[in-house]
XYZ file of C-alpha atoms in Angstrom:
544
model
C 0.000 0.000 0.000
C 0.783 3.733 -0.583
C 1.372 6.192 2.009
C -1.175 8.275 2.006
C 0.945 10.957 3.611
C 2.239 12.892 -0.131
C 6.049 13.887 -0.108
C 6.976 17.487 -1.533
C 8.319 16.965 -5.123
C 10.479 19.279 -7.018
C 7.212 20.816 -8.633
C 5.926 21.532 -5.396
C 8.731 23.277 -4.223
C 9.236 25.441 -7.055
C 5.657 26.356 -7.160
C 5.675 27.220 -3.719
C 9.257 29.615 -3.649
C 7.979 31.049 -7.567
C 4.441 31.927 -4.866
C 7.033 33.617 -2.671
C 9.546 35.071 -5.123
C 6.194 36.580 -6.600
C 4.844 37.915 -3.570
C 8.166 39.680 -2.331
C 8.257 41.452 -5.908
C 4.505 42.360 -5.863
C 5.740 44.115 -2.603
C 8.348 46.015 -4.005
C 8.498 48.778 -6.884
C 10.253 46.779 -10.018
C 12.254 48.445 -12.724
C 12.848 47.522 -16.372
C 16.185 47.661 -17.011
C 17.572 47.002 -21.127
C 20.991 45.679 -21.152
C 23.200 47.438 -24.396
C 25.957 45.283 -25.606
C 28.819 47.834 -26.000
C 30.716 46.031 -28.502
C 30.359 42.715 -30.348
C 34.098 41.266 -29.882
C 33.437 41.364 -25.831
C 35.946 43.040 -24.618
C 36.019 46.180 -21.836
C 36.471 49.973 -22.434
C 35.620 49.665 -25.881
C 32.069 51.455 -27.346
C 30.717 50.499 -30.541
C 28.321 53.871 -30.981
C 27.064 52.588 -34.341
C 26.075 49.204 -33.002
C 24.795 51.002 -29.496
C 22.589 53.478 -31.378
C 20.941 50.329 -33.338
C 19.769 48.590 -30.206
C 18.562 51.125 -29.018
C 16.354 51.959 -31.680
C 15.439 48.378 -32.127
C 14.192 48.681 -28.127
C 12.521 51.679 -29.217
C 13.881 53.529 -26.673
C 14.795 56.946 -29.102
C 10.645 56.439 -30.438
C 9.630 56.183 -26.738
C 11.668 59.793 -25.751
C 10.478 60.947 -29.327
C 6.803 60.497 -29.060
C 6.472 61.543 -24.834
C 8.467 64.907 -26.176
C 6.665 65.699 -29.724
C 3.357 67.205 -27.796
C 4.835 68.833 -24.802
C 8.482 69.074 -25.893
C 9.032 71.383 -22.423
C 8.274 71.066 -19.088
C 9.045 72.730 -15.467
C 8.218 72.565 -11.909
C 5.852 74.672 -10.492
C 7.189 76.035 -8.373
C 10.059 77.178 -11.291
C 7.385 78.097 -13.625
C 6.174 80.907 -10.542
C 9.773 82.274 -9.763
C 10.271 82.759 -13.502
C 7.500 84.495 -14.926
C 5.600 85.970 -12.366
C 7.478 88.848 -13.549
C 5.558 89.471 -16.811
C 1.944 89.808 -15.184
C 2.194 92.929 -12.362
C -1.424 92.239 -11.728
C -1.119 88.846 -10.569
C -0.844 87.894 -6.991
C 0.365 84.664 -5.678
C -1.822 82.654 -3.266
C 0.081 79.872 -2.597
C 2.786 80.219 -0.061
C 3.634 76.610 1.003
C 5.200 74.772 -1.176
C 3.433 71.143 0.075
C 0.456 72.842 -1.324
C 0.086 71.151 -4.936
C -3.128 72.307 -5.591
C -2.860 76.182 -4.821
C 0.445 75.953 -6.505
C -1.220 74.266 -9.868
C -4.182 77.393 -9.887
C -1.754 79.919 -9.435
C 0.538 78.496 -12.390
C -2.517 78.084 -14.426
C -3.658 81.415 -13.687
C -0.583 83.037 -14.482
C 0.078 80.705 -17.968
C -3.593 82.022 -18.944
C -2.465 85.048 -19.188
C 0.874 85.104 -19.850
C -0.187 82.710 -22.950
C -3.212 84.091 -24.088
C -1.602 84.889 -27.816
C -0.701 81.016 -28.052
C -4.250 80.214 -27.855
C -5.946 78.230 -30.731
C -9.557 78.441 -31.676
C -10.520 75.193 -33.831
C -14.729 74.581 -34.084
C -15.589 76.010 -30.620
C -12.598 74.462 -28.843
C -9.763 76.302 -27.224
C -6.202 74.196 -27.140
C -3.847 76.330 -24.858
C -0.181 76.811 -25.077
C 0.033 74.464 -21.938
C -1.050 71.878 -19.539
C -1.213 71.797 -15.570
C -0.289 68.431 -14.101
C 0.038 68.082 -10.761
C 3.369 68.711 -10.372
C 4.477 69.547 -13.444
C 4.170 71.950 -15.775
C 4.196 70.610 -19.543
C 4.377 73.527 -22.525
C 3.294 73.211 -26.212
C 6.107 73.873 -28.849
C 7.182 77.330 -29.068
C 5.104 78.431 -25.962
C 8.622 78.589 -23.738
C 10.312 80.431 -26.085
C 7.077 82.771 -25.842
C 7.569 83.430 -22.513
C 11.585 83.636 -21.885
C 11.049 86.618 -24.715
C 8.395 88.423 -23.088
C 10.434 87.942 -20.078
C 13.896 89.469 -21.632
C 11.046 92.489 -22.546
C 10.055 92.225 -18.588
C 13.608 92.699 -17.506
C 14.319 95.314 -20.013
C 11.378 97.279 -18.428
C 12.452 96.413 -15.144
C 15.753 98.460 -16.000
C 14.407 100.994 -16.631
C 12.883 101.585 -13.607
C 16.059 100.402 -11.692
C 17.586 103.842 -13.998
C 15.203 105.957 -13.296
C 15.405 105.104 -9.413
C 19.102 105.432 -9.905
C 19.051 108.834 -11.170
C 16.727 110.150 -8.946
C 19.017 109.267 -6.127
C 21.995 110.533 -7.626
C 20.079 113.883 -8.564
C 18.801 114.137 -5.171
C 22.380 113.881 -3.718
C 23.404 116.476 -5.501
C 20.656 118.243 -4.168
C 21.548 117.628 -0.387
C 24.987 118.180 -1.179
C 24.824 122.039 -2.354
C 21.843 122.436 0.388
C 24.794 120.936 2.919
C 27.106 123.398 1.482
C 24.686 126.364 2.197
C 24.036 125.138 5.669
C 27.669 125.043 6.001
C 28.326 128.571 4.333
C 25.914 130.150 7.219
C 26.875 128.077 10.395
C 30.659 129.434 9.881
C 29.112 132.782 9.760
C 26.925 132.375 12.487
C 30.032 130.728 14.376
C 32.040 133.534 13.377
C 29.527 136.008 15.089
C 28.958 134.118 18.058
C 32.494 133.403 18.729
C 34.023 136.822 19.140
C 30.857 137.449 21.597
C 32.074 134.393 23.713
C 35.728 135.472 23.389
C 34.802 138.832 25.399
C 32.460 137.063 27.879
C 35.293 134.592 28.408
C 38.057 137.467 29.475
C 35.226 138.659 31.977
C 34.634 135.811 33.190
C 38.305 134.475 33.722
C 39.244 137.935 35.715
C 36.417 136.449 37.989
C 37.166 133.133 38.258
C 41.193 134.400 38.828
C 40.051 136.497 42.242
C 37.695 133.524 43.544
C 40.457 130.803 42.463
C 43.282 133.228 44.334
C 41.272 133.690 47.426
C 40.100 129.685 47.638
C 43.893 128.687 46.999
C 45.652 131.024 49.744
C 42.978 129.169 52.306
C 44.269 126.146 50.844
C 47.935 126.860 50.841
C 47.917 127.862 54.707
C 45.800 123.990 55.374
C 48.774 122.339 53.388
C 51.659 123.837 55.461
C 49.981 123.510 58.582
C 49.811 119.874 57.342
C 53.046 119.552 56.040
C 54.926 121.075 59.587
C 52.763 118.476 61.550
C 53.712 115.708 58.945
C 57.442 116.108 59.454
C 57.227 116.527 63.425
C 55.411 112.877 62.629
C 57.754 111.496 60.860
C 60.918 112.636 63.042
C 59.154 111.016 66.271
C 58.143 108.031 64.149
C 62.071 107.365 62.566
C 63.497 107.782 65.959
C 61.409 105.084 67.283
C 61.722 102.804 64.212
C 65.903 103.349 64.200
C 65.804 102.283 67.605
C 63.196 98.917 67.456
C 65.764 98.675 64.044
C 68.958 98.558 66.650
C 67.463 96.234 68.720
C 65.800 93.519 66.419
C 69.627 93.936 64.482
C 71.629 93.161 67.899
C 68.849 90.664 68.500
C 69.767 88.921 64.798
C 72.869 88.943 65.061
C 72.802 87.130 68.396
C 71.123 84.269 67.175
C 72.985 84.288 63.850
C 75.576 83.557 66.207
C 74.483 81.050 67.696
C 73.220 79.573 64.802
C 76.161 79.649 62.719
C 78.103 78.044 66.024
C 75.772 75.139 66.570
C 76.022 74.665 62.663
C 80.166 75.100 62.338
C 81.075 73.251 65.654
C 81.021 69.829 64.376
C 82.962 70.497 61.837
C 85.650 72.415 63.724
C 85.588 69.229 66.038
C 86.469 66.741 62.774
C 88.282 69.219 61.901
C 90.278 70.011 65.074
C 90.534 65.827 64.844
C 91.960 65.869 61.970
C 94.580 68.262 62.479
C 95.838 66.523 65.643
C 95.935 63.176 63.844
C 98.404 65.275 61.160
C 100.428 66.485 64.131
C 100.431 62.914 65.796
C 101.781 61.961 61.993
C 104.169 64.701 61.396
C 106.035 64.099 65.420
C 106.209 60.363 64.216
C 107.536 61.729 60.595
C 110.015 64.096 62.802
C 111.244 61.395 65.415
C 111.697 58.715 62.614
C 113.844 61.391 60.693
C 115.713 62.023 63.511
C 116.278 58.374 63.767
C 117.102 57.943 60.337
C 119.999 61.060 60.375
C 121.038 59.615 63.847
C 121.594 55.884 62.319
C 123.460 57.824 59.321
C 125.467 59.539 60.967
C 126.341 56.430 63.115
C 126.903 54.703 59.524
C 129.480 57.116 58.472
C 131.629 56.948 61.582
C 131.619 53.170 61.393
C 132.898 53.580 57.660
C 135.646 55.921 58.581
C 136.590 53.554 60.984
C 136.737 50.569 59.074
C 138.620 51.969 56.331
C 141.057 53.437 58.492
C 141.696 50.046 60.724
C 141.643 47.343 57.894
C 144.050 46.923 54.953
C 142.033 45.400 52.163
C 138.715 47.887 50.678
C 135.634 46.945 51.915
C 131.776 47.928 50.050
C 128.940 48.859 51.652
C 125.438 48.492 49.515
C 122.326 49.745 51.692
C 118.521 50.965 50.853
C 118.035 54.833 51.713
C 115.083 55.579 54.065
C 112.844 56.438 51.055
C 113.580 52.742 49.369
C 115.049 54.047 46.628
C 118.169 53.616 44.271
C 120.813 51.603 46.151
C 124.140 54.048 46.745
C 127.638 52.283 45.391
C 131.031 53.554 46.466
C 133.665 52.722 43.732
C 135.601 49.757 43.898
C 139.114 48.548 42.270
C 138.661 46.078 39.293
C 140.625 43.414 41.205
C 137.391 43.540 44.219
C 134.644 41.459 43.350
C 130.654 42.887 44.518
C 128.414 40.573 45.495
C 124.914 40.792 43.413
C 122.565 39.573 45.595
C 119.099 41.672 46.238
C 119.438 42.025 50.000
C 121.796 45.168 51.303
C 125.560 43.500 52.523
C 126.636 45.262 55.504
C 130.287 45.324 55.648
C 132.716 46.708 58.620
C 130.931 48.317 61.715
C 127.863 47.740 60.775
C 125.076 45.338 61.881
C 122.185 43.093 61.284
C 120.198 44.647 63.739
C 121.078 48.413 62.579
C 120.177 47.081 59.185
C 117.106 45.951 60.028
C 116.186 49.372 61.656
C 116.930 51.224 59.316
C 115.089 48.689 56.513
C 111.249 48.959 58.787
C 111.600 53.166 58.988
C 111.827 52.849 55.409
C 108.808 50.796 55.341
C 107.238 52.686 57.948
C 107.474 55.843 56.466
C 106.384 54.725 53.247
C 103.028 53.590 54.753
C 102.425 56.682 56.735
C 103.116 58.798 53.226
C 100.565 56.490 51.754
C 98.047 57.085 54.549
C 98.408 60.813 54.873
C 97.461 60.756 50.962
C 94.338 58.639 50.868
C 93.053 60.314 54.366
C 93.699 63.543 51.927
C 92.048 62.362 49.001
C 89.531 61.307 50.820
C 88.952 64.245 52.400
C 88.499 66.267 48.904
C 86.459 63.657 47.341
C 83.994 63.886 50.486
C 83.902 67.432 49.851
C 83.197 67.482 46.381
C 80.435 65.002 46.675
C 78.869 67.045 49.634
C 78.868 70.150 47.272
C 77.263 67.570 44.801
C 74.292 66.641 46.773
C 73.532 70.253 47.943
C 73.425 71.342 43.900
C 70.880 67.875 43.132
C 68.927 68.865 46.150
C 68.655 72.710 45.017
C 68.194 70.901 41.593
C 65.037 68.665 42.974
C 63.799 71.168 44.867
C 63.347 73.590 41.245
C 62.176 70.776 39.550
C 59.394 69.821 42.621
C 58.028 73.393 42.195
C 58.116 73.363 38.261
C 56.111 69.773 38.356
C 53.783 71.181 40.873
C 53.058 74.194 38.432
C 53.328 72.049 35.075
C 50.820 69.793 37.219
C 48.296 72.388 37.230
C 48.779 73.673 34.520
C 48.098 70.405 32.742
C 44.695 70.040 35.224
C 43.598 73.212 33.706
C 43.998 71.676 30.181
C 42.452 68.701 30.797
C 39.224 70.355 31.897
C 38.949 72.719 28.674
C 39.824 69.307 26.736
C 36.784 67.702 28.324
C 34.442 70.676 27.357
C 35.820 70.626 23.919
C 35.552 66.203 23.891
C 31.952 66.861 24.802
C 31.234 69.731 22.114
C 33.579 67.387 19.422
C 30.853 64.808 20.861
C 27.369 66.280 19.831
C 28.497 67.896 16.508
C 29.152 64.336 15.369
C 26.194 62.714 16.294
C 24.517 65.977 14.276
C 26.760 65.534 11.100
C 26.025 61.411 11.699
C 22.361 62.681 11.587
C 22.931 64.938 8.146
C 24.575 62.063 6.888
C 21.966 59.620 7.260
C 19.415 61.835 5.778
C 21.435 62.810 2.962
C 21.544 59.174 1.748
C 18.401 58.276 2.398
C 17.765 61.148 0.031
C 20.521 59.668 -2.849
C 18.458 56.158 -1.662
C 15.161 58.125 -2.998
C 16.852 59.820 -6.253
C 18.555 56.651 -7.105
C 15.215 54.842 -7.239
C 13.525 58.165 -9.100
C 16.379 58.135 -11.826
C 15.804 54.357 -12.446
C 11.943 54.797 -12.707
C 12.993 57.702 -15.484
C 15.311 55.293 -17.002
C 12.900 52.643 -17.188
C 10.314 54.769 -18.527
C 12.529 56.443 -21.490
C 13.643 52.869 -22.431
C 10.197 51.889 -23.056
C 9.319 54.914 -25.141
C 12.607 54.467 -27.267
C 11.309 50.685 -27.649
C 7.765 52.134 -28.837
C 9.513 54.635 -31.120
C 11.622 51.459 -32.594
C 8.507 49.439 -33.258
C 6.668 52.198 -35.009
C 9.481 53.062 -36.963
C 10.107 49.573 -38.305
C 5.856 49.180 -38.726
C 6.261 52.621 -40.913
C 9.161 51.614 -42.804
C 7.345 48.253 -43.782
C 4.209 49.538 -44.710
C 5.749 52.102 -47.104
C 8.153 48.853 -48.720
C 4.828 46.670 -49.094
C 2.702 50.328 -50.799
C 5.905 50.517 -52.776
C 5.876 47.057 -53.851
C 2.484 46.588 -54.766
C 0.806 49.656 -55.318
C 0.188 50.805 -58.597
C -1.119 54.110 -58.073
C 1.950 56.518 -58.442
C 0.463 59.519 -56.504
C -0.670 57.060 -53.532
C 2.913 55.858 -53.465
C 4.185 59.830 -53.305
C 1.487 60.898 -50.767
C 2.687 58.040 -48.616
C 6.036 58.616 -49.104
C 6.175 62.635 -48.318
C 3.739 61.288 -45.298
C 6.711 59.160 -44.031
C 9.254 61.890 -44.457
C 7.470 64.066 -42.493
C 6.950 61.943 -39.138
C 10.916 61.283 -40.089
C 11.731 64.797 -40.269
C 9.460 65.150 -36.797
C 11.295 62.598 -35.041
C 14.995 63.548 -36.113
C 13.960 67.798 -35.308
C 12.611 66.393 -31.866
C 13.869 66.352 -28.438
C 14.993 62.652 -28.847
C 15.951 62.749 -32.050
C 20.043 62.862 -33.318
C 19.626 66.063 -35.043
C 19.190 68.351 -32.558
C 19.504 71.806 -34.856
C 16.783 73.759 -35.967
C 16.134 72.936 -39.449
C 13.125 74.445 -41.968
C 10.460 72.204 -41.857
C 8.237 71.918 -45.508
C 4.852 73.010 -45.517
C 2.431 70.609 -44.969
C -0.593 70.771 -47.767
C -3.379 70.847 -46.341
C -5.724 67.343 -47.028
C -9.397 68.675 -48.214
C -12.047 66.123 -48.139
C -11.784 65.432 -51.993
C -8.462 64.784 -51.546
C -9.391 62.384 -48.431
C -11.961 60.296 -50.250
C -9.631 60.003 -53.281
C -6.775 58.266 -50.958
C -9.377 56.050 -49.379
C -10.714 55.070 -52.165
C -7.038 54.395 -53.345
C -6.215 52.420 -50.422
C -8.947 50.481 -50.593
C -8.135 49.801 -54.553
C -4.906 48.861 -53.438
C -6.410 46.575 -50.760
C -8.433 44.836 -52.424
C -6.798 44.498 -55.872
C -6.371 41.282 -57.446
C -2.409 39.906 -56.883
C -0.378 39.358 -59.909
């Protein structure tokens, strides 16, 4: 058995998303859009115009734009048709103010076309045709009837300046005026100021003799108050100095005093190392003294003992020994027949001794290592100096810097505020230009859609102007064919030429330049019958 339960097919699911595909587009505006190949070899940047034009008068988009422009080859806003030609009617006056209005605004620009075009009116068997039509937002003008108006305008303007002129020359005229009336008014205040200022030069001498007595008299009252003043002022400031030089001598004693003591408390430690110090020199210097003493004491010893021993023995004797500073050895000179012994140690010979030797060998030593003390305690000294004098300049240093950071700190407190207030301004002026932006492109959003609408539009007229081109052309081949009736064939022929010439003089059309266009004879009703009746011959005519 089947299930009675009925699987979706492929049929069924195209029929159901072609339901929804449908129903999303019947929500939407759709556009027609014609694809034009721009070349036949397929390749980019390269435009074929001749090829180009051809499709697009096979779409019949140039007949489309041809036949929606042949009636009403103009058109204009309202609103546009109002700010350009309610100049030529001084009578008329505007009701409409708002421009949402669309009605008010279409019976004020038909108002104003009525009698602006009254001359492009044609009367034809009780019927009126105007030189324009009112749509609702549009206006939409018959051929010629613009050109109409922009001249009667250029007339307007030409009137209009010659009002502006004679404005113009008033004014200057009646500057002129004011100017010589100025210079009168002028000419009689310096006479009048010439009048009245010798009177006011005599009532001023009168009146300074007065004001000279009064001022005298007031100032010697003054003068006596001022040196009464002054005399008290310096018996003021005698009694005032003498007690300030006094509180001066005492505060100054008192300064000094405690400068004093100051300056002690601060300098006695460092007479103490000081004092220290120098003992420990003297201390050195007595041990310096008593070891040279020594030293010339031991020498002088040495020299006896020499003078001895060369005077009691018979054979030369040499005597190598270390001087107290450890330097050079001293040699006496020897014969050539005396051998000297080489060896590093100092040879003692005659008087004296090991123990001498030795003596003399540690004072060497000794003083050497006192030297050598007394010049790092020295060094010392200096460097400990120089790196006290160190740290007081990097604390003077810090202490500049501290009060610099404190006022750069501030400073940069003060900054950060203002660039708070300016973040927050910065702030709200981009959420308003985020706001201009987003209504600026939903307004391209709205054009773009309105420009594709027009597109679609012209496309379809240039498709309708293809087709009844190509119906036109073929009817006049098959008439030409198959008709015998030469004048048919002409009438038909100068018939075709003339929606040709229409089309290529129109707004669509290639040729864009005014050319003559031929008169067109007007069809009576004899003439009428005869062509019917010739069609009809042709129509129903036997075939050959």
């Amino acid at each position: 058995k089947k299930s009675s339960i009925n699987s979706d097919t492929v049929w069924t699911k195209f029929r159901s998303q072609l339901g929804e595909l449908m129903a999303n587009i019947g929500e939407t505006r759709s556009r027609y859009i014609r694809c034009i190949k721009p070349n036949t070899m397929k390749e980019p940047k390269l435009m074929q115009h001749q090829s180009t034009v051809e499709q697009l008068r096979c779409a019949g988009v140039v007949a489309a734009v041809t036949i929606s422009r042949s009636a009403f080859p103009n058109r204009l806003d309202h609103e546009q048709v109002l700010s350009r030609f309610m100049c030529l009617e001084k009578s008329f006056a505007r009701e409409s103010n708002d421009k949402g209005d669309l009605e008010m605004l279409k019976i004020d620009t038909e108002t104003l076309m009525t009698r602006a075009l009254k001359s492009q009116e044609v009367k034809k068997d009780d019927t009126v045709t105007k030189g324009f039509v009112c749509g609702k937002t549009r206006t939409y003008f018959r051929t010629g009837s613009l050109e109409h108006l922009e001249n009667r305008r250029l007339y307007a303007f030409g009137d209009l300046a010659k009002d502006i002129q004679r404005v113009v020359r008033g004014f200057v005229k009646r500057a002129q005026y004011l100017r010589v009336r100025n210079s009168a008014v002028a000419v009689q205040s310096q006479a009048r100021f010439i009048a009245a200022q010798s009177r006011y030069i005599k009532l001023r001498a009168a009146v300074i003799i007065v004001q000279c007595w009064s001022r005298g008299t007031c100032s010697k009252q003054v003068l006596r108050e001022l040196r009464r003043h002054n005399r008290a002022a310096r018996i003021q400031s005698r009694w005032r100095m003498t007690v300030a030089r006094v509180m001066f001598k005492k505060c100054k004693h008192a300064a000094i005093t405690i400068q004093a003591c100051a300056r002690g408390a601060l300098q006695r430690p460092a007479f103490r190392e000081a004092f220290k110090e120098a003992i420990e020199e003297a201390k050195l210097e007595n041990q310096l003294k008593a070891l040279q003493k020594r030293l010339e004491e031991e020498e002088t010893k040495r020299r006896q003992a020499e003078k001895r021993a060369e005077e009691g023995s018979i054979t030369k004797t040499v005597v190598v020994y270390k001087d107290a500073v450890g330097a050079e050895g001293k040699q006496v000179d020897i014969p050539a027949n005396v051998t000297l012994d080489q060896s590093p140690p100092p040879v003692v010979v005659g008087v004296l001794s090991d123990k001498q030797q030795s003596l003399i060998d540690e004072s060497g030593q000794m003083l050497k290592y006192l030297r050598k003390e007394v010049f790092k305690l020295r060094s010392q000294n200096s460097r400990l100096k120089s790196d006290n004098d160190l740290m007081k300049e990097n604390n003077q240093r810090l202490m500049d810097a501290n009060a610099s950071a404190g006022a750069s700190f501030a400073s940069l407190n003060q900054r950060a505020k203002q660039l708070s207030k300016t973040n927050g301004k910065l702030q709200q002026d981009v959420k308003k230009h985020k706001e201009q932006a987003h209504n600026l492109t939903l307004a391209q959003v709205e054009l773009k859609e309105e420009l594709k609408m027009k597109q679609g539009t012209y496309i379809a007229e240039v498709h309708s102007r293809l087709q009844y081109q190509k119906t036109m052309s073929s009817i006049v081949d098959v008439i030409q064919e198959h008709c015998r009736d030469h004048r048919l064939v002409e009438d038909v022929l100068a018939m075709s030429d003339d929606c040709e010439s229409d089309y290529m003089t129109g707004p669509t059309g290639v040729d864009l330049t005014p050319t003559p266009q031929k008169e067109k004879r007007p069809m009576t009703l004899d003439h009428q019958q005869s062509l019917t009746s010739r069609f009809k011959s042709f129509l129903f005519a036997p075939s050959t």
